[in-house]
Coordinates of C-alpha atoms in Angstrom, one line a residue:
P12 CA 9.6 -14.6 -12.7
E13 CA 13.0 -13.5 -13.8
I14 CA 14.3 -11.0 -11.3
T15 CA 15.4 -7.6 -12.5
I16 CA 17.5 -5.7 -9.9
S17 CA 17.4 -1.9 -10.4
S18 CA 20.5 -0.4 -11.9
K19 CA 21.7 1.4 -8.8
N20 CA 21.6 -1.8 -6.7
A21 CA 23.1 -4.0 -9.4
S22 CA 26.0 -1.6 -9.6
L23 CA 26.9 -1.8 -6.0
S24 CA 29.7 -4.1 -7.0
S25 CA 31.1 -5.4 -10.3
S26 CA 32.1 -8.7 -8.8
G27 CA 30.0 -11.8 -9.6
T28 CA 30.3 -12.9 -6.0
D29 CA 28.7 -9.7 -4.6
F30 CA 26.0 -9.7 -7.3
T31 CA 25.2 -13.3 -6.4
S32 CA 25.0 -12.3 -2.7
L33 CA 22.7 -9.5 -3.6
R34 CA 20.4 -11.8 -5.6
S35 CA 20.5 -14.3 -2.7
S36 CA 19.4 -11.6 -0.2
I37 CA 16.3 -11.0 -2.4
L38 CA 15.3 -14.7 -2.5
D39 CA 16.4 -15.7 1.0
Y40 CA 13.3 -14.7 2.9
Q41 CA 13.1 -14.5 6.7
Y42 CA 10.4 -16.3 8.7
E43 CA 8.8 -15.1 11.8
N44 CA 5.5 -15.7 13.6
G45 CA 4.7 -18.4 11.1
R46 CA 4.9 -15.9 8.2
R47 CA 7.3 -15.1 5.4
Y48 CA 9.0 -11.7 5.1
Q49 CA 11.3 -9.9 2.6
N50 CA 15.0 -9.9 3.4
Y51 CA 16.2 -7.5 0.7
R52 CA 15.9 -4.4 2.9
K53 CA 15.6 -6.0 6.3
G54 CA 13.7 -3.9 8.9
E55 CA 12.3 -1.5 6.3
Y56 CA 8.9 -3.2 5.8
L57 CA 6.9 -4.7 8.7
F58 CA 4.4 -6.9 6.8
P59 CA 4.7 -10.4 5.2
N60 CA 4.9 -11.3 1.5
D61 CA 3.7 -14.9 1.6
D62 CA 0.8 -16.4 -0.3
D63 CA -1.8 -15.4 2.4
E64 CA -0.7 -11.8 2.2
Q65 CA -0.7 -11.8 -1.6
D66 CA -4.2 -13.1 -1.6
R67 CA -5.2 -10.2 0.7
M68 CA -3.5 -7.7 -1.6
D69 CA -5.3 -9.0 -4.6
F70 CA -8.6 -9.1 -2.7
L71 CA -8.1 -5.5 -1.7
H72 CA -7.5 -4.6 -5.3
H73 CA -11.0 -6.0 -6.1
I74 CA -12.4 -3.8 -3.3
Y75 CA -10.7 -0.8 -4.7
N76 CA -12.4 -1.6 -8.1
M77 CA -15.7 -1.6 -6.3
I78 CA -15.1 1.6 -4.5
L79 CA -13.8 3.4 -7.6
G80 CA -16.3 2.0 -10.1
G81 CA -13.7 0.0 -11.9
E82 CA -11.3 3.0 -12.4
L83 CA -7.6 2.3 -11.8
H84 CA -6.9 6.0 -11.4
L85 CA -8.6 9.4 -10.9
A86 CA -5.9 11.6 -12.2
P87 CA -7.0 12.9 -15.7
I88 CA -4.0 11.3 -17.5
V89 CA -4.0 11.5 -21.3
D90 CA -1.9 9.2 -23.5
A91 CA 0.5 8.2 -20.7
Q92 CA 3.3 6.3 -22.5
R93 CA 5.7 5.7 -19.6
V94 CA 4.2 4.7 -16.2
L95 CA 5.8 3.8 -12.8
D96 CA 4.0 1.9 -10.1
I97 CA 6.0 2.2 -6.8
G98 CA 5.5 -0.5 -4.2
T99 CA 3.6 -2.6 -6.7
G100 CA 3.1 -5.6 -4.4
T101 CA 1.7 -8.5 -6.4
G102 CA 1.7 -6.3 -9.5
I103 CA -2.0 -6.6 -10.1
W104 CA -2.6 -2.9 -10.5
A105 CA 0.3 -2.5 -12.9
M106 CA -0.9 -5.5 -15.0
D107 CA -4.5 -4.2 -15.2
F108 CA -3.1 -0.8 -16.2
A109 CA -0.9 -2.3 -18.9
D110 CA -4.0 -4.2 -20.2
Q111 CA -6.1 -1.1 -20.3
Y112 CA -3.4 1.1 -21.9
P113 CA -1.6 -1.3 -24.3
T114 CA 0.6 1.4 -25.8
A115 CA 2.0 2.4 -22.3
E116 CA 5.3 1.1 -20.9
V117 CA 4.5 0.1 -17.3
I118 CA 7.2 -0.5 -14.7
G119 CA 6.4 -1.8 -11.2
N120 CA 8.9 -1.9 -8.4
D121 CA 8.8 -3.6 -5.0
L122 CA 11.1 -5.0 -2.3
S123 CA 9.8 -8.5 -3.0
P124 CA 9.9 -10.4 -6.3
I125 CA 6.4 -11.8 -5.8
Q126 CA 4.9 -10.8 -9.1
P127 CA 3.8 -13.4 -11.6
G128 CA 5.9 -14.6 -14.5
W129 CA 3.2 -14.3 -17.1
V130 CA 2.4 -10.6 -17.6
P131 CA 1.3 -8.2 -20.4
T132 CA 4.2 -7.6 -22.8
N133 CA 4.2 -3.9 -22.0
C134 CA 4.6 -4.5 -18.2
T135 CA 7.9 -5.3 -16.4
F136 CA 8.8 -5.6 -12.7
E137 CA 11.9 -4.6 -10.8
V138 CA 13.2 -5.4 -7.3
D139 CA 13.9 -2.0 -5.9
D140 CA 13.3 0.2 -2.8
F141 CA 11.4 3.3 -3.8
E142 CA 12.8 5.1 -0.8
S143 CA 16.3 4.8 -2.2
E144 CA 17.6 7.2 -4.8
W145 CA 15.9 7.0 -8.2
L146 CA 18.2 6.7 -11.2
Y147 CA 15.7 6.3 -14.0
S148 CA 17.2 7.8 -17.2
R149 CA 13.9 8.8 -18.7
P150 CA 11.0 10.7 -17.1
F151 CA 7.5 9.3 -16.6
D152 CA 4.1 10.5 -17.7
Y153 CA 2.4 9.1 -14.6
I154 CA 3.6 7.7 -11.3
H155 CA 1.2 5.7 -9.1
G156 CA 1.4 4.3 -5.6
R157 CA -1.2 2.4 -3.7
E158 CA -1.4 1.2 -0.1
L159 CA 1.9 2.8 0.9
T160 CA 0.9 3.7 4.5
G161 CA 3.5 2.4 6.9
T162 CA 6.2 2.2 4.2
I163 CA 7.2 5.9 3.8
R164 CA 9.9 7.4 6.0
D165 CA 9.7 10.9 4.5
I166 CA 6.7 11.8 2.4
N167 CA 8.3 15.1 1.3
T168 CA 11.3 13.3 -0.1
L169 CA 9.2 10.7 -2.0
V170 CA 6.9 13.3 -3.5
K171 CA 9.8 15.6 -4.5
R172 CA 11.6 12.6 -6.1
A173 CA 8.4 11.7 -8.1
F174 CA 8.1 15.3 -9.2
E175 CA 11.7 15.3 -10.5
H176 CA 11.0 12.1 -12.5
L177 CA 7.8 13.3 -14.2
K178 CA 7.5 15.0 -17.5
P179 CA 5.9 18.4 -17.5
G180 CA 2.2 17.8 -17.5
G181 CA 2.6 14.4 -15.8
Y182 CA 0.8 13.3 -12.7
L183 CA 1.6 11.6 -9.4
E184 CA -1.3 9.8 -7.7
L185 CA -1.3 8.1 -4.3
Q186 CA -4.2 5.9 -3.1
S187 CA -4.3 4.4 0.4
F188 CA -6.4 3.4 3.3
T189 CA -5.5 5.0 6.6
F190 CA -4.7 2.6 9.5
K191 CA -7.5 4.0 11.5
V192 CA -11.2 3.3 12.2
F193 CA -14.0 5.8 12.6
T194 CA -17.7 6.0 13.4
D195 CA -20.2 8.9 13.0
D196 CA -22.0 7.9 16.3
D197 CA -20.8 6.7 19.7
S198 CA -20.8 3.0 18.8
L199 CA -17.0 2.7 18.5
A200 CA -16.4 4.4 21.8
Q201 CA -19.1 2.4 23.6
R202 CA -18.7 -1.1 22.1
A203 CA -15.3 -1.4 20.5
P204 CA -12.7 -0.5 23.1
F205 CA -10.1 -2.9 21.7
T206 CA -10.4 -1.5 18.2
T207 CA -10.0 2.0 19.7
Q208 CA -6.9 0.8 21.6
M209 CA -5.5 -0.9 18.5
C210 CA -5.7 2.4 16.5
D211 CA -3.8 4.2 19.3
L212 CA -1.2 1.5 19.3
V213 CA -0.8 1.7 15.5
E214 CA -0.1 5.5 15.9
E215 CA 2.5 4.8 18.6
A216 CA 4.1 2.1 16.5
G217 CA 4.3 4.2 13.4
A218 CA 6.0 7.0 15.3
K219 CA 8.5 4.5 16.9
F220 CA 9.2 2.8 13.6
G221 CA 9.6 6.0 11.7
K222 CA 7.0 5.3 9.1
A223 CA 3.6 6.8 10.0
M224 CA 0.4 4.8 9.3
Q225 CA -2.2 7.4 10.0
N226 CA -0.9 10.7 8.5
I227 CA -2.4 10.5 5.0
D228 CA -4.4 13.6 5.6
T229 CA -1.1 15.6 5.5
W230 CA 0.2 14.1 2.2
D231 CA -1.3 16.9 0.0
E232 CA 1.0 19.4 1.8
A233 CA 4.0 17.5 0.4
F234 CA 2.5 17.8 -3.1
K235 CA 2.3 21.6 -2.6
R236 CA 5.8 21.8 -1.3
A237 CA 7.2 19.8 -4.2
G238 CA 5.6 22.2 -6.7
F239 CA 2.6 20.2 -8.0
T240 CA -0.5 22.1 -9.2
D241 CA -4.1 21.1 -9.8
I242 CA -3.9 19.0 -6.6
M243 CA -7.0 17.0 -5.8
V244 CA -7.8 15.2 -2.5
K245 CA -10.7 12.8 -2.5
V246 CA -11.6 11.0 0.8
I247 CA -14.1 8.1 0.6
K248 CA -15.7 6.5 3.7
V249 CA -15.6 2.7 3.4
P250 CA -17.6 0.5 5.8
M251 CA -15.6 -2.1 7.6
S252 CA -18.5 -4.5 8.0
P253 CA -21.9 -5.0 6.3
W254 CA -23.7 -2.7 8.6
P255 CA -25.0 -0.1 6.0
K256 CA -28.5 -0.4 4.6
D257 CA -27.4 0.5 1.1
E258 CA -26.8 -2.8 -0.8
K259 CA -23.6 -1.7 -2.5
Q260 CA -22.1 -0.4 0.7
K261 CA -23.3 -3.5 2.5
R262 CA -21.5 -5.6 -0.1
I263 CA -18.3 -3.6 0.2
G264 CA -18.5 -3.8 3.9
R265 CA -18.8 -7.6 3.7
Y266 CA -15.7 -7.8 1.6
M267 CA -13.9 -5.3 3.8
Q268 CA -14.8 -7.3 6.9
S269 CA -13.0 -10.3 5.4
A270 CA -10.0 -8.4 4.2
Y271 CA -9.6 -6.5 7.5
S272 CA -9.8 -9.7 9.5
Q273 CA -7.1 -11.2 7.3
A274 CA -5.0 -7.9 7.6
L275 CA -5.0 -8.3 11.4
G276 CA -3.1 -11.5 11.1
S277 CA -0.7 -9.9 8.6
H278 CA -0.1 -6.5 10.2
L279 CA -0.4 -6.8 14.0
P280 CA 2.6 -9.1 14.4
G281 CA 4.9 -6.5 12.9
I282 CA 3.2 -3.5 14.5
L283 CA 2.6 -4.8 18.0
G284 CA 5.3 -7.6 18.1
T285 CA 8.3 -6.3 16.1
V286 CA 7.9 -2.6 17.0
L287 CA 6.2 -2.5 20.4
G288 CA 7.6 -5.8 21.7
W289 CA 4.4 -7.7 22.4
S290 CA 4.6 -11.5 22.7
N291 CA 3.0 -13.5 19.9
E292 CA 0.3 -14.7 22.4
E293 CA -0.6 -11.1 23.3
V294 CA -0.8 -10.2 19.6
Q295 CA -3.2 -13.1 18.9
V296 CA -5.4 -12.1 21.8
M297 CA -5.7 -8.5 20.6
A298 CA -6.5 -9.7 17.0
A299 CA -9.2 -12.0 18.3
K300 CA -10.8 -9.2 20.4
V301 CA -10.7 -6.8 17.4
R302 CA -12.3 -9.5 15.2
T303 CA -15.1 -10.0 17.7
E304 CA -15.8 -6.2 17.6
L305 CA -15.6 -6.3 13.8
A306 CA -18.4 -8.9 13.8
D307 CA -20.7 -6.7 15.8
L308 CA -22.8 -4.9 13.3
T309 CA -24.1 -2.4 15.9
V310 CA -20.6 -0.9 15.7
H311 CA -20.9 1.3 12.6
Q312 CA -17.2 1.4 11.9
Y313 CA -15.6 2.6 8.7
S314 CA -12.2 3.5 7.4
K315 CA -11.2 6.1 4.9
V316 CA -9.5 5.8 1.5
Y317 CA -7.5 8.9 0.5
I318 CA -6.8 9.5 -3.2
I319 CA -4.4 12.4 -3.9
Y320 CA -3.1 13.5 -7.2
G321 CA -1.2 16.5 -8.6
K322 CA 0.1 17.7 -11.9
K323 CA 3.7 18.8 -12.7

């Protein structure tokens, strides 16, 4: 697709040479661990952006549709005409939203220009870092962000910035899995020691990297501090494998098992390798051990999806 660079970044220099250099930094990816990574804000995002990761993102979007009964949002938005999707990834949520609300102008931004070229006419994409200053000239009716765990250095700054760029009556909604695994019995503690260890390592890496991956249960406090009202927090347990008896939950668990197994290959090299200094061999061994525990249906593991929204 044609690359749109946000106004603040395009204005870094008026010279054609510097603009070409900026454009080059967006397209010149870096390659590590056999995976492709963005190079636009090097060191700010731990995870790859290659085809395998894009497939995982789109698959997770399908899982969200199952979890939420096909709903793209839970915030009670009415006649949203200007919408921003921060950290849009492949752009699949933004495109679905644009199709569902054809009168809305939908903008998605991301560090990587991995979105498709053929999109709804009311949907556009920008290469931008949502943690940089926002210079949008017109406010939004609705701002959305999904799967932003591990990408936010300061949740208070992000939520305050969103508040400032919303119209009165507008909503901010954040949806994300936590990088943590739970059970309601002792099966995780007894039969999944490597999964337990991995969760502890993720917490350690998030603190060292400066972008926490397990603190979503505190995000609603940032909404309160920013001035949002009518704040709603919904927490949904999602099985990580097809262990539940309920057929719908079993089906979700089967899909989650596949997506989570794929995520181990995407996320652990950055978390354990880049941040904590593990060798590639050590990372692969840990991923294999966690996958073995994931396949054990006597381990009744689940994750949690947090959906938080507030009104300005």
